[in-house]
Each structure stands twice: as C-alpha cells, then as structure tokens.
Coordinates of C-alpha atoms in Angstrom, one line a residue:
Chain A
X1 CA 10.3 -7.4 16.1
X2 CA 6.6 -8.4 15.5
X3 CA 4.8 -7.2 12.9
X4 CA 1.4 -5.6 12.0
X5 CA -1.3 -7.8 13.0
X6 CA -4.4 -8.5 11.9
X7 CA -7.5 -10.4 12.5
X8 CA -9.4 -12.2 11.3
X9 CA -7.3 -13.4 7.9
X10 CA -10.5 -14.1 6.2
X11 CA -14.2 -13.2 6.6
X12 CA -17.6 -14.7 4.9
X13 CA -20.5 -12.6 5.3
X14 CA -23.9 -11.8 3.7
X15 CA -24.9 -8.7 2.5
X16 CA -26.3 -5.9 5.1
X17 CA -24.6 -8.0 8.3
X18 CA -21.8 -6.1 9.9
X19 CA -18.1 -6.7 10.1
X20 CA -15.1 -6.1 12.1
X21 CA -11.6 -6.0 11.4
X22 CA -8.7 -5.6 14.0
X23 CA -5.4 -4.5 13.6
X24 CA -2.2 -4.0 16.3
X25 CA 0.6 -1.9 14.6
X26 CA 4.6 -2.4 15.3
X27 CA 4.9 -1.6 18.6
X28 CA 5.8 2.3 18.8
X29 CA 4.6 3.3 15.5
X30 CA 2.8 6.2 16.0
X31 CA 0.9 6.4 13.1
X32 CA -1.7 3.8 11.6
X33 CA -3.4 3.2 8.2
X34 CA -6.4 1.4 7.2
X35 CA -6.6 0.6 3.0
X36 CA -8.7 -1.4 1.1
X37 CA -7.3 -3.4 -2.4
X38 CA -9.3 -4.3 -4.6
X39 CA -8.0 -7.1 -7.3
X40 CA -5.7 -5.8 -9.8
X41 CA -6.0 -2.2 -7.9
X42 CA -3.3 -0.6 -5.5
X43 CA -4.3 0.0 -2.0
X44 CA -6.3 3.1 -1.7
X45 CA -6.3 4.8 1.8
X46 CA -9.6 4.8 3.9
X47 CA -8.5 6.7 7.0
X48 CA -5.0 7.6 8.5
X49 CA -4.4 8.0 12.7
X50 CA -1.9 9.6 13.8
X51 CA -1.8 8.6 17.5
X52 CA -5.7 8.2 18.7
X53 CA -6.6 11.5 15.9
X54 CA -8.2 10.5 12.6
X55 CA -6.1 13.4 10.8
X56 CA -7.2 12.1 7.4
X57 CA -10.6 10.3 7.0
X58 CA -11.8 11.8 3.5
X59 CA -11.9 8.3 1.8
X60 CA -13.6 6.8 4.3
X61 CA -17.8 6.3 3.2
X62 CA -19.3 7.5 6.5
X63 CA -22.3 6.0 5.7
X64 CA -21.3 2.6 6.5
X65 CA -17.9 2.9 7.8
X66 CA -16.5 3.6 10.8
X67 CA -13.1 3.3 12.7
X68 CA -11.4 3.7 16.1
X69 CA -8.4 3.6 17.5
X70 CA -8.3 4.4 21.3
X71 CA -5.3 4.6 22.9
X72 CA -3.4 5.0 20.4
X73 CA -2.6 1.9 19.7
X74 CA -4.6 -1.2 18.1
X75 CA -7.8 -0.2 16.0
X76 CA -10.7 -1.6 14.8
X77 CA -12.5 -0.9 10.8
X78 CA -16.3 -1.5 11.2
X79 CA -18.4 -2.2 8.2
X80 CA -22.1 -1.9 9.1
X81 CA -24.0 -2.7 6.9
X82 CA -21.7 -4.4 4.3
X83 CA -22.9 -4.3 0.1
X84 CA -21.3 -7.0 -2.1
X85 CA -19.1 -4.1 -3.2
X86 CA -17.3 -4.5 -0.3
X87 CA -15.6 -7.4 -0.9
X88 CA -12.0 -7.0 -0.8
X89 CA -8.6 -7.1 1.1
X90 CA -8.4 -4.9 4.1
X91 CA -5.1 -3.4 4.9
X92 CA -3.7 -2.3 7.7
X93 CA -0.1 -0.7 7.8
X94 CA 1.9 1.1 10.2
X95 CA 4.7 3.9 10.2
X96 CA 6.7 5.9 13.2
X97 CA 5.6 9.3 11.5
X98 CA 4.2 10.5 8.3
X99 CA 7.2 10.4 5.7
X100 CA 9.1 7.0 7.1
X101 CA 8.1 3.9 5.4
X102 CA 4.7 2.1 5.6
X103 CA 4.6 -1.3 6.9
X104 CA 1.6 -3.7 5.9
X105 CA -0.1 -6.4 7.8
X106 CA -1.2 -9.7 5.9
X107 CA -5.0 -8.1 5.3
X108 CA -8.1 -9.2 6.1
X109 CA -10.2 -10.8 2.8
X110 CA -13.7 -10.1 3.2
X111 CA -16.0 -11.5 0.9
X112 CA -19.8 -10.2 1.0
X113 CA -22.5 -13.0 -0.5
Chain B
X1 CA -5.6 11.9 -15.2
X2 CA -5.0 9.1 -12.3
X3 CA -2.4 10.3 -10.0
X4 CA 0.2 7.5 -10.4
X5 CA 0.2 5.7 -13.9
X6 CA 1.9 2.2 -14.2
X7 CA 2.0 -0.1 -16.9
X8 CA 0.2 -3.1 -15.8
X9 CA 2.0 -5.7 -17.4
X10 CA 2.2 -8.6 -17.2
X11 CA 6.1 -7.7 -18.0
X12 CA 8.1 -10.6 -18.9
X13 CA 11.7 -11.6 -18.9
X14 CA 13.9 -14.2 -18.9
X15 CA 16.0 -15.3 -16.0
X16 CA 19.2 -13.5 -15.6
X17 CA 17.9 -10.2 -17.8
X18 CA 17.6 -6.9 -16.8
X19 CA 13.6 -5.9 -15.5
X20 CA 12.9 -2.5 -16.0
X21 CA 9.8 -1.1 -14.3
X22 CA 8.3 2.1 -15.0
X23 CA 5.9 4.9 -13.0
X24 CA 4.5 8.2 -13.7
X25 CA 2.9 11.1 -11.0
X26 CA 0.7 14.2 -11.6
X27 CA 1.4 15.4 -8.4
X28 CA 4.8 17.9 -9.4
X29 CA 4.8 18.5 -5.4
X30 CA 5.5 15.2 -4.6
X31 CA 8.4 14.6 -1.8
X32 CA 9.2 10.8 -1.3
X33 CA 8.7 7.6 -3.6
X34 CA 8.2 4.1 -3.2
X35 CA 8.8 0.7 -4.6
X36 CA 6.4 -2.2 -3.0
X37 CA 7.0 -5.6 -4.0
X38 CA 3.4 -7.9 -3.8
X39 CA 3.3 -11.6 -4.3
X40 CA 0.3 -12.8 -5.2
X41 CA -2.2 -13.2 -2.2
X42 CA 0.2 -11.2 0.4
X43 CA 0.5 -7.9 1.0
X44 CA 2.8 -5.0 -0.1
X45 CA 6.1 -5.5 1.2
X46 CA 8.4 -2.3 1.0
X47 CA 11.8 -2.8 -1.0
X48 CA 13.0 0.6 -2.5
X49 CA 12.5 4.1 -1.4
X50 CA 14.1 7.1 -3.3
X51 CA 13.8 11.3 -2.0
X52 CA 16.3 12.7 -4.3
X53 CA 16.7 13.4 -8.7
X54 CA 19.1 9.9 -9.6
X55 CA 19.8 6.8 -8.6
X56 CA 20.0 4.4 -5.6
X57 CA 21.1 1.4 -5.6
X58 CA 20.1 -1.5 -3.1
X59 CA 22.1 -5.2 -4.6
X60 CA 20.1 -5.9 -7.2
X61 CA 17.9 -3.2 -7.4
X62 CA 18.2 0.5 -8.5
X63 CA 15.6 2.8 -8.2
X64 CA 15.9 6.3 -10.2
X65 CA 14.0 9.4 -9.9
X66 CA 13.6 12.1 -12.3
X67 CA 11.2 14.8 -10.5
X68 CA 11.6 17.4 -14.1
X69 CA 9.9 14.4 -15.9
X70 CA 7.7 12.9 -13.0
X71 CA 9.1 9.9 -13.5
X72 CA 10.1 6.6 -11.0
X73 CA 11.4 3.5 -12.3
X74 CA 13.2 0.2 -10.5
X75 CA 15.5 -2.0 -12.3
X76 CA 16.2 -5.1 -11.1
X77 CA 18.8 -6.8 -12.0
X78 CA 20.3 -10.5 -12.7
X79 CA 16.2 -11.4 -12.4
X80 CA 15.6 -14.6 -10.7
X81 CA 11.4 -16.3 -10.8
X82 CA 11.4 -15.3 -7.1
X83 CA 11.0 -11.8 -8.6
X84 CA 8.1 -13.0 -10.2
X85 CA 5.1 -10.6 -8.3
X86 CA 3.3 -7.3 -8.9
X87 CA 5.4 -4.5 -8.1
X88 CA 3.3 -1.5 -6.6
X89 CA 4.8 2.2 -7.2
X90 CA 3.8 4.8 -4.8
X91 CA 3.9 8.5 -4.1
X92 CA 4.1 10.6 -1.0
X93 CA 1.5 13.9 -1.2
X94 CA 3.2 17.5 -0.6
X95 CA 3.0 19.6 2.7
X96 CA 0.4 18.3 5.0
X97 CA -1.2 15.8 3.1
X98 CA 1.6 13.2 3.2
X99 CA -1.2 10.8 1.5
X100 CA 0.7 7.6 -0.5
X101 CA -1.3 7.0 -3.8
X102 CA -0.4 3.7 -5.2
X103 CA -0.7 2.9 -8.8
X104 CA -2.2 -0.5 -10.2
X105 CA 1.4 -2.4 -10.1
X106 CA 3.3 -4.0 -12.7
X107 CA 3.0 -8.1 -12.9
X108 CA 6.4 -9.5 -13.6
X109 CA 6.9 -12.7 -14.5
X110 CA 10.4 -13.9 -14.4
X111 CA 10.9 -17.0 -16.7
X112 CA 13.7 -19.7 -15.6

C-alpha cells in the first residue's frame, strides 16, 4: 500500500513569492491533514478535511494561506505571499476517520530567503 | 499551560537499558493517545497508541496511561541506537474537536 505523497520534497523561495505544496493521501482515507513543524516543535495542525469539507481550519492564517482539496482526494496548501517566518516542514497526514491513527507524508521543507 | 508537556531531552541511555519517556495533558477530556517515533529529518512515524487507564504492550514497547493523573508514558525496552530519535507524544481533543496536539518530543539518544 502507497503512502502519503507529497511534492515537492524541498522548496527555495524568496520572501513575498508564492508557494505550493501537494499532497495525495492513502488511498481511501477519508480524512486529510495539513501541519506545519517547526524545528524542535511538534507538528501543529493548520487545517483538517474531512472528505472535500474544511471542518476545522482555525489554525490556518487566512491572510496568506489557503487550501483545497476537491474531490476529496489530493489537496493542495498555498502560501501567497510567503514571510521568512514561514520556513518550515509541511506536513501532510492522512486517516480513515477522525479517532484512527494519522499517517504522515515525508513533508515538504520550505525555506523562505 | 501548553496542552501537552514533554521533557525535551536529550534523554540518554545506554544500549540494552530500559528508556522511559514521559508526557503530561491539560485537556482532562481527552479520548485517545499517541506515541510518534521521528528520526531526525523524517517525519512522524506512528508506533504506540493507548485508549484505556494501564498498560499495552507492543515487543519492546509499553505504553501506559493514567487519565486520574493526565499522564502518558512509553518504555522501551532492551534499547538499541536505532531507537535513537525524538519521540513525539500526542493527544486526541474530546467530542467534536478530535484535534491531536503534539508536544515538543523527547530526543533519545541510545549509546552502543
């Protein structure tokens, strides 16, 4: 069985450009995560998708952020425009329902110049 | 008061000894409790979960829950350097809010 993927593993950019980041979940997990680690931090949620419904986005900075996930499945994290305090690992995990374990994809490391 | 507390280490022990990793949660509500192993520049990888007051054991490891004292730990035992990571405690939210907090993590460095 696959894993989460994401893309891209890694990701330069300088400050106020924008950035995506792409994630497909285990196939049939219904429910998809999007975190953000900083280093020596735990993950901290940004926005949670149960199916295509955002059912908890209250982390998520609005202002800059964004995040879809249509059809249920794959989903994309949008930074636009990114700060230097953005630089970090992206997360992206996946679970079949709310209280089963959460699976993680490799990240995506984003580092904002 | 940060919702999970963990000692952040580094915790070291020699090979073969008993690791003993310790976590604390504010939230008394909690429901479900987790044990994430992370090696240094990968992600969390899931290795223990516990719902229930005691213990559970999974080969080397034994997670044990005490929900009266809001308190999680993980031993692991006969430690071997491949244990050697950060190890990431986290919390499942009550009712509808099934938000898992993570604490900082635990470095543990297993010494041959």
């Amino acid at each position: 069985e696959a894993g989460v993927v994401q893309s891209p593993r890694y990701k330069i950019i300088e400050k106020k450009q924008p950035v995506a980041f792409w994630c497909n979940p285990i196939s049939g997990h219904n429910t998809l995560y999007w975190y953000l680690q900083n280093l020596g931090q735990g993950p901290e949620l940004l926005i949670r998708y149960e199916n295509e419904e955002a059912v908890d986005d209250s982390q998520l900075p609005k202002d800059r952020f964004s995040a879809e996930r249509l059809k249920g499945v794959d989903s994309t994290l949008k930074i636009q425009p990114a700060e230097l305090g953005d630089s970090a690992v992206y997360l992206c995990a996946s679970s079949w329902g709310l209280v089963n374990e959460q699976f993680f994809g490799p990240g995506t490391r984003l580092t904002v110049l | 008061q940060k919702e999970v507390e963990q000692n952040s280490g580094p915790l070291s022990v020699p090979e073969g000894a008993i690791a003993s990793l310790n976590c604390t949660y504010s939230d008394r509500g909690s429901q479900s409790f987790f044990w994430y192993r992370q090696y240094s520049g990968k992600s969390p990888e899931l290795i223990m979960f516990i719902y229930s007051n005691g213990d559970k054991e999974d080969g080397r490891f034994t997670a044990q829950l005490n929900k009266a004292s809001q308190y999680v730990s993980l031993l692991i035992r006969d430690s071997q350097p491949s244990d050697s990571a950060t190890y990431l405690c986290a919390v499942n939210g009550r009712g509808s809010n099934y938000k898992l907090t993570f604490g900082k993590g635990t470095l543990l460095t297993v010494n041959p």
